[in-house]
Amino acid sequence: MTHGDGTRSVWAGEEHPLWERSTQVPIAQTVSFGYGDVDEWMAVALGEEEGHIYSRNTNPTVAVFERRIAALERAEAATAFATGMAAISGTLRTLLGPGDRVVSVTDTYGGTTKLFLEFLPRDGVICELVGTDDHEAIETEVAKGCKVLYLESPTNPTLKILDLERLAAAGRAAGATVVVDNTFATPINQRPLELGADLVVHSATKFLGGHADALGGIVCGGQGLVDRIYHYREINGATLGPFAAYLLQRSAKTLHLRIERQNSNALTIARHLEAHPAIDRVFYPGLESHPHHDIAARQMKGFGGVLAFSIHGGLDAVKAVLPRLQLAHLAANLGAVETVAGPPATTSHVEMTAEERAAMGIPESLVRYSVGIEDVEDLIADLDQALEAAAG
Ligand SMILES: *Cc1c(COP(=O)(O)O)cnc(C)c1O
């Protein structure tokens, strides 16, 4: 298929005609699928014929969402999960067993870091987390041999950038399966499989869904790997439900438009805040001042809808500014059509102590600001009035 991202967002994954000739994807809100013919039922159960048996395994509404995101990521296959964390833990547990080594970085999403530090070691998996800024140190760890190289870029919440093409090459040379969490970028801005990764994982809860009303996760990649992860999921049971799948595939139809707007809003706001006297530092890969701006410019089409900034005056200033924002939910999610703001202590790194956050270079004066699709002039005016009122 040679279609562009907009066409794929709208059409990919729909097989027409749909049920009763509806033009829109129906919600197959059903646990199971009935068969009048036992031979046919058995053929579907054995995978010899197409069809669905039981919704923990497969469901037609979920399948549309899987095909749509696979098409956007240029992947052969995809399998959807109940949440992003279910997708990430299902992927890692499929690939890793006792004695296996996984190399990752210190700045992965907070829940993912917990998997590496708390849960995977219990199963005898050796987890090596390297400083996110040090590409050479990551390559050195990978070259020692590992089963999985797990990457995330841009990272949460300080928007660090990893050179995915360079690190995927290192991972492949070591015989590792390379997994990339592409939640912050989305396939509109960055396509890790084209940069050499084997698997892409998403929290669909964020930009893919985009409306903060459905949880979900998805893994995309080659058929063989995705089949293994699907098998883990069908038994482990963290399946995406049909109603959430309906919402997510519907929202994906506007993904390209939302991301283009969020990219441009975020860049304009980042530039504005960088020049603002109340702001200590702005973290956004689209700024020339970002230490890895050149890598981001090479591997991303746009720089994404999330930025972070630290305010002069520390946590007290954060507590004064945030409640004064009128055009932002103070909440833990991101990637929605509405602007969402919050400190890492209550969002990405809620699982960590203040000391752990400090050790990771996440200041308590930091605000994560997920830019929505509002008019950028209104968001800038809102930020300015909140910063001014808090200072005065
Ligand atoms: C939110 C998030 C996750 C976890 O997703 P859930 O849907 O909340 O389970 C994983 N990775 C990143 C980068 C995220 O932002």
Short mmCIF file of C-alpha atoms and ligand atoms in Angstrom, two decimals:
data_model
loop_
_atom_site.label_atom_id
_atom_site.label_comp_id
_atom_site.label_asym_id
_atom_site.label_seq_id
_atom_site.Cartn_x
_atom_site.Cartn_y
_atom_site.Cartn_z
CA MET A 1 0.00 0.00 0.00
CA THR A 2 1.46 3.35 -1.04
CA HIS A 3 -1.08 5.57 0.71
CA GLY A 4 0.07 8.48 2.86
CA ASP A 5 -0.45 8.91 6.59
CA GLY A 6 -3.71 10.83 6.26
CA THR A 7 -5.31 8.20 4.04
CA ARG A 8 -4.04 5.40 6.28
CA SER A 9 -5.37 7.16 9.41
CA VAL A 10 -8.84 7.38 7.89
CA TRP A 11 -9.17 4.13 5.95
CA ALA A 12 -6.60 1.52 6.95
CA GLY A 13 -7.89 -1.63 8.57
CA GLU A 14 -11.51 -1.36 7.43
CA GLU A 15 -12.77 -4.19 5.33
CA HIS A 16 -15.86 -3.22 3.38
CA PRO A 17 -18.68 -3.95 3.37
CA LEU A 18 -18.93 -3.90 7.15
CA TRP A 19 -21.78 -5.52 9.09
CA GLU A 20 -25.23 -4.78 7.57
CA ARG A 21 -23.51 -2.35 5.14
CA SER A 22 -22.76 0.19 7.86
CA THR A 23 -20.13 2.66 6.68
CA GLN A 24 -18.72 2.99 10.20
CA VAL A 25 -16.89 0.29 12.15
CA PRO A 26 -19.44 -1.49 14.36
CA ILE A 27 -18.74 -2.31 18.00
CA ALA A 28 -18.74 -6.11 18.27
CA GLN A 29 -19.80 -5.93 21.92
CA THR A 30 -19.83 -9.67 22.36
CA VAL A 31 -17.88 -12.26 24.31
CA SER A 32 -18.13 -14.99 21.72
CA PHE A 33 -19.08 -15.80 18.12
CA GLY A 34 -21.61 -18.52 17.28
CA TYR A 35 -21.25 -21.31 14.71
CA GLY A 36 -23.96 -23.45 13.15
CA ASP A 37 -21.42 -25.81 11.66
CA VAL A 38 -18.96 -27.65 13.92
CA ASP A 39 -16.46 -28.31 11.12
CA GLU A 40 -16.31 -24.60 10.31
CA TRP A 41 -15.98 -23.77 14.02
CA MET A 42 -13.09 -26.18 14.34
CA ALA A 43 -11.40 -24.82 11.22
CA VAL A 44 -11.52 -21.29 12.68
CA ALA A 45 -10.28 -22.58 16.05
CA LEU A 46 -7.33 -24.24 14.34
CA GLY A 47 -6.58 -21.06 12.35
CA GLU A 48 -7.31 -22.76 9.04
CA GLU A 49 -10.13 -20.32 8.30
CA GLU A 50 -10.59 -16.62 9.13
CA GLY A 51 -12.97 -15.84 11.95
CA HIS A 52 -13.44 -15.13 15.62
CA ILE A 53 -14.27 -17.47 18.49
CA TYR A 54 -13.86 -15.67 21.78
CA SER A 55 -13.09 -11.98 22.41
CA ARG A 56 -10.18 -12.53 24.78
CA ASN A 57 -8.42 -13.91 21.74
CA THR A 58 -9.70 -11.89 18.80
CA ASN A 59 -12.56 -9.48 18.10
CA PRO A 60 -13.42 -7.74 14.79
CA THR A 61 -13.53 -4.21 16.27
CA VAL A 62 -10.17 -4.71 17.97
CA ALA A 63 -8.80 -6.11 14.69
CA VAL A 64 -9.67 -2.87 12.83
CA PHE A 65 -7.70 -0.84 15.37
CA GLU A 66 -4.76 -3.27 15.12
CA ARG A 67 -4.68 -3.11 11.32
CA ARG A 68 -4.97 0.70 11.30
CA ILE A 69 -2.00 1.27 13.62
CA ALA A 70 0.06 -1.45 11.89
CA ALA A 71 -0.52 0.39 8.59
CA LEU A 72 0.61 3.69 10.12
CA GLU A 73 3.74 2.12 11.63
CA ARG A 74 4.45 0.29 8.31
CA ALA A 75 4.30 -2.98 10.26
CA GLU A 76 3.26 -6.41 9.06
CA ALA A 77 1.13 -7.06 12.13
CA ALA A 78 -0.03 -5.64 15.46
CA THR A 79 -1.70 -6.89 18.62
CA ALA A 80 -3.65 -4.67 21.01
CA PHE A 81 -3.71 -4.70 24.81
CA ALA A 82 -5.90 -3.28 27.57
CA THR A 83 -3.31 -0.57 28.42
CA GLY A 84 0.11 0.61 27.35
CA MET A 85 1.71 -1.06 30.36
CA ALA A 86 0.02 -4.35 29.44
CA ALA A 87 1.54 -4.04 25.94
CA ILE A 88 5.00 -3.27 27.34
CA SER A 89 5.00 -5.97 30.02
CA GLY A 90 3.44 -8.51 27.63
CA THR A 91 6.17 -7.78 25.07
CA LEU A 92 9.02 -8.01 27.58
CA ARG A 93 7.64 -11.17 29.22
CA THR A 94 7.24 -12.82 25.84
CA LEU A 95 10.82 -12.09 24.87
CA LEU A 96 12.65 -12.56 28.19
CA GLY A 97 13.21 -15.53 30.50
CA PRO A 98 15.50 -16.50 33.38
CA GLY A 99 19.15 -15.61 32.71
CA ASP A 100 18.35 -13.33 29.74
CA ARG A 101 19.76 -9.82 29.66
CA VAL A 102 17.86 -6.69 28.64
CA VAL A 103 19.57 -3.35 28.08
CA SER A 104 17.57 -0.14 28.41
CA VAL A 105 17.97 3.44 29.60
CA THR A 106 17.27 5.20 32.90
CA ASP A 107 14.63 7.53 31.41
CA THR A 108 11.98 5.06 30.30
CA TYR A 109 8.37 5.72 31.34
CA GLY A 110 8.05 5.34 35.13
CA GLY A 111 5.99 2.14 34.96
CA THR A 112 8.44 0.58 32.51
CA THR A 113 11.35 1.45 34.83
CA LYS A 114 9.48 -0.38 37.61
CA LEU A 115 9.26 -3.47 35.40
CA PHE A 116 13.05 -3.38 34.98
CA LEU A 117 13.82 -2.69 38.64
CA GLU A 118 11.13 -4.68 40.45
CA PHE A 119 9.26 -7.30 38.42
CA LEU A 120 11.55 -8.70 35.69
CA PRO A 121 14.45 -9.39 38.12
CA ARG A 122 12.04 -11.59 40.12
CA ASP A 123 11.83 -13.84 37.06
CA GLY A 124 15.61 -14.01 36.81
CA VAL A 125 15.91 -11.42 34.02
CA ILE A 126 19.05 -9.29 34.21
CA CYS A 127 18.15 -5.64 33.58
CA GLU A 128 20.91 -3.19 32.67
CA LEU A 129 19.80 0.46 32.66
CA VAL A 130 22.26 2.92 31.11
CA GLY A 131 22.25 6.73 31.32
CA THR A 132 20.01 7.98 28.52
CA ASP A 133 22.47 10.69 27.38
CA ASP A 134 25.35 8.31 26.77
CA HIS A 135 25.02 6.55 23.40
CA GLU A 136 28.50 5.04 23.66
CA ALA A 137 27.75 3.50 27.06
CA ILE A 138 24.53 2.00 25.66
CA GLU A 139 26.46 0.52 22.73
CA THR A 140 29.08 -0.91 25.10
CA GLU A 141 26.41 -2.64 27.24
CA VAL A 142 24.63 -3.97 24.13
CA ALA A 143 27.88 -5.34 22.67
CA LYS A 144 28.33 -7.47 25.83
CA GLY A 145 25.31 -9.41 24.55
CA CYS A 146 21.60 -9.01 25.27
CA LYS A 147 18.31 -10.58 24.26
CA VAL A 148 16.39 -7.29 24.13
CA LEU A 149 17.34 -3.65 23.62
CA TYR A 150 14.47 -1.50 24.88
CA LEU A 151 14.39 2.18 23.84
CA GLU A 152 12.08 5.17 24.18
CA SER A 153 12.38 8.52 22.38
CA PRO A 154 11.45 11.25 23.13
CA THR A 155 11.50 10.37 26.82
CA ASN A 156 9.10 11.33 29.55
CA PRO A 157 9.20 14.01 31.00
CA THR A 158 12.50 15.68 30.01
CA LEU A 159 12.18 14.94 26.27
CA LYS A 160 15.59 13.34 25.81
CA ILE A 161 16.31 11.94 22.34
CA LEU A 162 17.94 8.63 21.47
CA ASP A 163 19.49 8.05 18.04
CA LEU A 164 17.23 5.14 17.09
CA GLU A 165 18.97 4.20 13.83
CA ARG A 166 22.39 4.07 15.51
CA LEU A 167 21.20 2.11 18.55
CA ALA A 168 18.97 -0.27 16.56
CA ALA A 169 22.01 -1.14 14.44
CA ALA A 170 23.99 -1.86 17.63
CA GLY A 171 21.15 -4.02 18.97
CA ARG A 172 20.82 -6.01 15.78
CA ALA A 173 24.58 -6.53 15.56
CA ALA A 174 24.39 -8.08 19.04
CA GLY A 175 21.47 -10.31 18.00
CA ALA A 176 19.00 -8.47 20.23
CA THR A 177 15.34 -7.80 19.52
CA VAL A 178 15.03 -4.00 19.43
CA VAL A 179 11.86 -2.57 20.97
CA VAL A 180 10.93 1.14 20.85
CA ASP A 181 8.21 2.89 22.87
CA ASN A 182 6.88 5.36 20.26
CA THR A 183 4.11 6.84 22.44
CA PHE A 184 5.43 10.42 22.49
CA ALA A 185 6.24 10.64 18.77
CA THR A 186 3.43 8.59 17.18
CA PRO A 187 3.92 7.12 13.68
CA ILE A 188 3.08 10.54 12.21
CA ASN A 189 6.35 11.96 13.58
CA GLN A 190 8.62 8.93 13.78
CA ARG A 191 8.66 5.36 12.47
CA PRO A 192 11.09 3.21 14.47
CA LEU A 193 10.61 0.11 12.26
CA GLU A 194 11.99 2.07 9.30
CA LEU A 195 14.94 3.07 11.49
CA GLY A 196 15.79 -0.57 12.19
CA ALA A 197 13.71 -1.52 15.25
CA ASP A 198 11.94 -4.90 15.41
CA LEU A 199 8.94 -3.89 17.50
CA VAL A 200 7.11 -0.65 18.33
CA VAL A 201 4.98 -0.32 21.47
CA HIS A 202 2.44 2.38 22.27
CA SER A 203 0.30 3.59 25.07
CA ALA A 204 -2.74 4.14 22.83
CA THR A 205 -4.21 5.93 25.85
CA LYS A 206 -2.20 8.99 24.82
CA PHE A 207 -1.91 10.47 21.29
CA LEU A 208 -3.36 7.53 19.32
CA GLY A 209 -6.61 7.82 21.28
CA GLY A 210 -6.13 11.55 21.70
CA HIS A 211 -9.34 12.22 23.63
CA ALA A 212 -8.42 10.89 27.09
CA ASP A 213 -11.49 8.67 27.19
CA ALA A 214 -10.07 5.19 26.51
CA LEU A 215 -7.14 3.14 27.79
CA GLY A 216 -5.26 0.90 25.40
CA GLY A 217 -1.90 -0.37 24.21
CA ILE A 218 -0.52 -1.89 21.03
CA VAL A 219 2.59 -3.67 19.75
CA CYS A 220 3.53 -3.55 16.03
CA GLY A 221 6.19 -5.48 14.12
CA GLY A 222 6.88 -8.54 12.00
CA GLN A 223 4.27 -11.31 11.89
CA GLY A 224 6.41 -13.90 13.68
CA LEU A 225 7.27 -11.73 16.68
CA VAL A 226 3.75 -10.31 16.93
CA ASP A 227 2.30 -13.85 16.83
CA ARG A 228 4.42 -14.79 19.87
CA ILE A 229 3.31 -11.68 21.77
CA TYR A 230 -0.31 -12.30 20.76
CA HIS A 231 -0.04 -15.82 22.16
CA TYR A 232 1.21 -14.47 25.49
CA ARG A 233 -1.64 -11.93 25.52
CA GLU A 234 -4.42 -14.42 24.70
CA ILE A 235 -3.34 -16.56 27.66
CA ASN A 236 -2.34 -13.77 30.04
CA GLY A 237 -5.61 -12.01 29.20
CA ALA A 238 -4.84 -8.26 29.15
CA THR A 239 -6.89 -7.88 25.95
CA LEU A 240 -8.28 -4.61 24.61
CA GLY A 241 -12.07 -4.46 24.93
CA PRO A 242 -14.30 -3.81 21.88
CA PHE A 243 -15.69 -0.48 23.09
CA ALA A 244 -12.24 0.99 23.81
CA ALA A 245 -11.07 -0.39 20.45
CA TYR A 246 -13.98 1.38 18.75
CA LEU A 247 -13.07 4.71 20.38
CA LEU A 248 -9.37 4.27 19.56
CA GLN A 249 -9.88 3.38 15.87
CA ARG A 250 -12.33 6.30 15.53
CA SER A 251 -9.84 8.73 17.08
CA ALA A 252 -7.03 7.41 14.91
CA LYS A 253 -8.91 8.82 11.90
CA THR A 254 -7.81 12.33 12.92
CA LEU A 255 -4.35 11.37 14.20
CA HIS A 256 -2.43 13.12 11.39
CA LEU A 257 -4.39 16.38 11.80
CA ARG A 258 -4.08 16.40 15.58
CA ILE A 259 -0.36 15.67 15.54
CA GLU A 260 0.39 18.36 12.94
CA ARG A 261 -1.43 20.92 15.09
CA GLN A 262 0.17 19.71 18.32
CA ASN A 263 3.65 19.80 16.72
CA SER A 264 3.23 23.41 15.66
CA ASN A 265 1.52 24.54 18.89
CA ALA A 266 4.26 22.93 21.02
CA LEU A 267 7.12 24.48 19.02
CA THR A 268 5.57 27.95 19.20
CA ILE A 269 5.00 27.64 22.95
CA ALA A 270 8.48 26.22 23.59
CA ARG A 271 10.05 29.19 21.79
CA HIS A 272 7.87 31.62 23.72
CA LEU A 273 8.68 30.10 27.11
CA GLU A 274 12.40 29.91 26.33
CA ALA A 275 12.42 33.72 26.21
CA HIS A 276 10.17 34.12 29.29
CA PRO A 277 11.81 35.62 32.42
CA ALA A 278 9.84 33.37 34.82
CA ILE A 279 11.13 30.21 33.13
CA ASP A 280 14.40 28.59 34.08
CA ARG A 281 14.65 26.04 31.29
CA VAL A 282 12.52 24.58 28.48
CA PHE A 283 12.85 20.94 27.42
CA TYR A 284 11.70 20.40 23.82
CA PRO A 285 13.54 18.56 21.02
CA GLY A 286 12.40 21.14 18.46
CA LEU A 287 14.46 23.90 20.11
CA GLU A 288 17.97 24.51 18.75
CA SER A 289 19.10 24.65 22.40
CA HIS A 290 18.10 21.00 22.93
CA PRO A 291 21.30 18.93 23.25
CA HIS A 292 20.09 16.36 20.69
CA HIS A 293 18.13 18.64 18.39
CA ASP A 294 20.16 17.45 15.40
CA ILE A 295 19.27 13.79 16.01
CA ALA A 296 15.61 14.68 16.51
CA ALA A 297 15.57 16.72 13.29
CA ARG A 298 17.02 13.74 11.41
CA GLN A 299 14.73 11.01 12.70
CA MET A 300 11.45 12.89 13.36
CA LYS A 301 9.06 14.63 10.97
CA GLY A 302 7.75 16.81 13.80
CA PHE A 303 8.87 17.17 17.41
CA GLY A 304 5.68 16.14 19.16
CA GLY A 305 3.06 17.70 21.40
CA VAL A 306 4.77 17.41 24.79
CA LEU A 307 7.21 19.88 26.28
CA ALA A 308 8.44 20.47 29.81
CA PHE A 309 9.67 23.60 31.58
CA SER A 310 11.13 24.39 34.95
CA ILE A 311 9.94 27.53 36.72
CA HIS A 312 12.12 29.84 38.81
CA GLY A 313 11.02 29.36 42.42
CA GLY A 314 10.87 25.56 42.57
CA LEU A 315 7.91 23.49 43.68
CA ASP A 316 6.25 26.50 45.36
CA ALA A 317 6.17 28.29 42.02
CA VAL A 318 4.74 25.17 40.33
CA LYS A 319 1.98 25.04 42.97
CA ALA A 320 1.20 28.71 42.37
CA VAL A 321 1.21 28.60 38.56
CA LEU A 322 -0.61 25.34 37.74
CA PRO A 323 -4.00 26.11 39.37
CA ARG A 324 -4.02 29.50 37.58
CA LEU A 325 -4.01 27.86 34.13
CA GLN A 326 -7.50 28.13 32.70
CA LEU A 327 -6.88 26.18 29.50
CA ALA A 328 -5.34 23.01 30.90
CA HIS A 329 -6.50 20.03 32.86
CA LEU A 330 -4.21 19.41 35.81
CA ALA A 331 -4.09 15.68 35.30
CA ALA A 332 -1.83 12.69 34.79
CA ASN A 333 -2.52 11.92 31.12
CA LEU A 334 -1.06 13.47 27.98
CA GLY A 335 -1.64 13.51 24.23
CA ALA A 336 -5.24 14.72 24.40
CA VAL A 337 -6.97 17.36 22.27
CA GLU A 338 -7.12 19.49 25.42
CA THR A 339 -3.92 20.84 26.95
CA VAL A 340 -2.90 18.87 30.05
CA ALA A 341 -0.30 19.99 32.60
CA GLY A 342 1.21 18.53 35.72
CA PRO A 343 4.40 17.95 37.69
CA PRO A 344 6.29 14.66 37.11
CA ALA A 345 5.78 13.88 40.79
CA THR A 346 2.12 13.22 40.06
CA THR A 347 2.34 12.07 36.43
CA SER A 348 5.11 10.13 34.65
CA HIS A 349 7.19 9.50 37.77
CA VAL A 350 4.51 9.14 40.41
CA GLU A 351 5.95 5.71 41.20
CA MET A 352 9.26 7.24 42.30
CA THR A 353 10.41 9.07 45.41
CA ALA A 354 11.63 12.69 45.26
CA GLU A 355 15.18 11.38 45.77
CA GLU A 356 14.85 8.96 42.83
CA ARG A 357 13.53 11.77 40.63
CA ALA A 358 16.38 14.07 41.64
CA ALA A 359 18.88 11.33 40.81
CA MET A 360 17.30 11.12 37.33
CA GLY A 361 17.70 14.87 36.75
CA ILE A 362 13.98 15.58 37.06
CA PRO A 363 13.70 18.85 39.04
CA GLU A 364 10.75 19.37 41.38
CA SER A 365 10.28 22.74 39.60
CA LEU A 366 9.37 20.91 36.37
CA VAL A 367 6.01 21.08 34.65
CA ARG A 368 5.07 18.65 31.89
CA TYR A 369 2.86 20.48 29.42
CA SER A 370 1.03 18.36 26.84
CA VAL A 371 -0.22 20.78 24.22
CA GLY A 372 -3.70 20.33 22.83
CA ILE A 373 -5.20 21.48 19.53
CA GLU A 374 -6.47 24.83 20.85
CA ASP A 375 -5.45 28.18 19.27
CA VAL A 376 -1.84 28.72 20.20
CA GLU A 377 -2.32 32.45 20.94
CA ASP A 378 -4.87 31.53 23.60
CA LEU A 379 -2.53 28.97 25.20
CA ILE A 380 0.33 31.48 25.28
CA ALA A 381 -1.91 34.14 26.84
CA ASP A 382 -3.05 31.60 29.42
CA LEU A 383 0.53 30.64 30.33
CA ASP A 384 1.57 34.29 30.52
CA GLN A 385 -1.26 35.30 32.84
CA ALA A 386 -0.64 32.31 35.15
CA LEU A 387 3.14 32.96 35.33
CA GLU A 388 2.58 36.68 35.92
CA ALA A 389 -0.11 36.26 38.56
CA ALA A 390 1.99 33.68 40.41
CA ALA A 391 5.05 35.96 40.37
CA GLY A 392 3.10 39.00 41.52
C1 LIG B 1 1.42 6.45 29.57
C2 LIG B 1 2.63 5.79 29.01
C3 LIG B 1 2.80 4.41 29.12
C4 LIG B 1 1.81 3.53 29.84
O1 LIG B 1 0.58 3.51 29.20
P1 LIG B 1 -0.80 3.16 29.94
O2 LIG B 1 -1.78 3.16 28.83
O3 LIG B 1 -1.04 4.23 30.95
O4 LIG B 1 -0.63 1.84 30.59
C5 LIG B 1 3.93 3.86 28.55
N1 LIG B 1 4.85 4.61 27.91
C6 LIG B 1 4.72 5.94 27.80
C7 LIG B 1 5.78 6.72 27.09
C8 LIG B 1 3.61 6.59 28.34
O5 LIG B 1 3.49 7.91 28.24
#
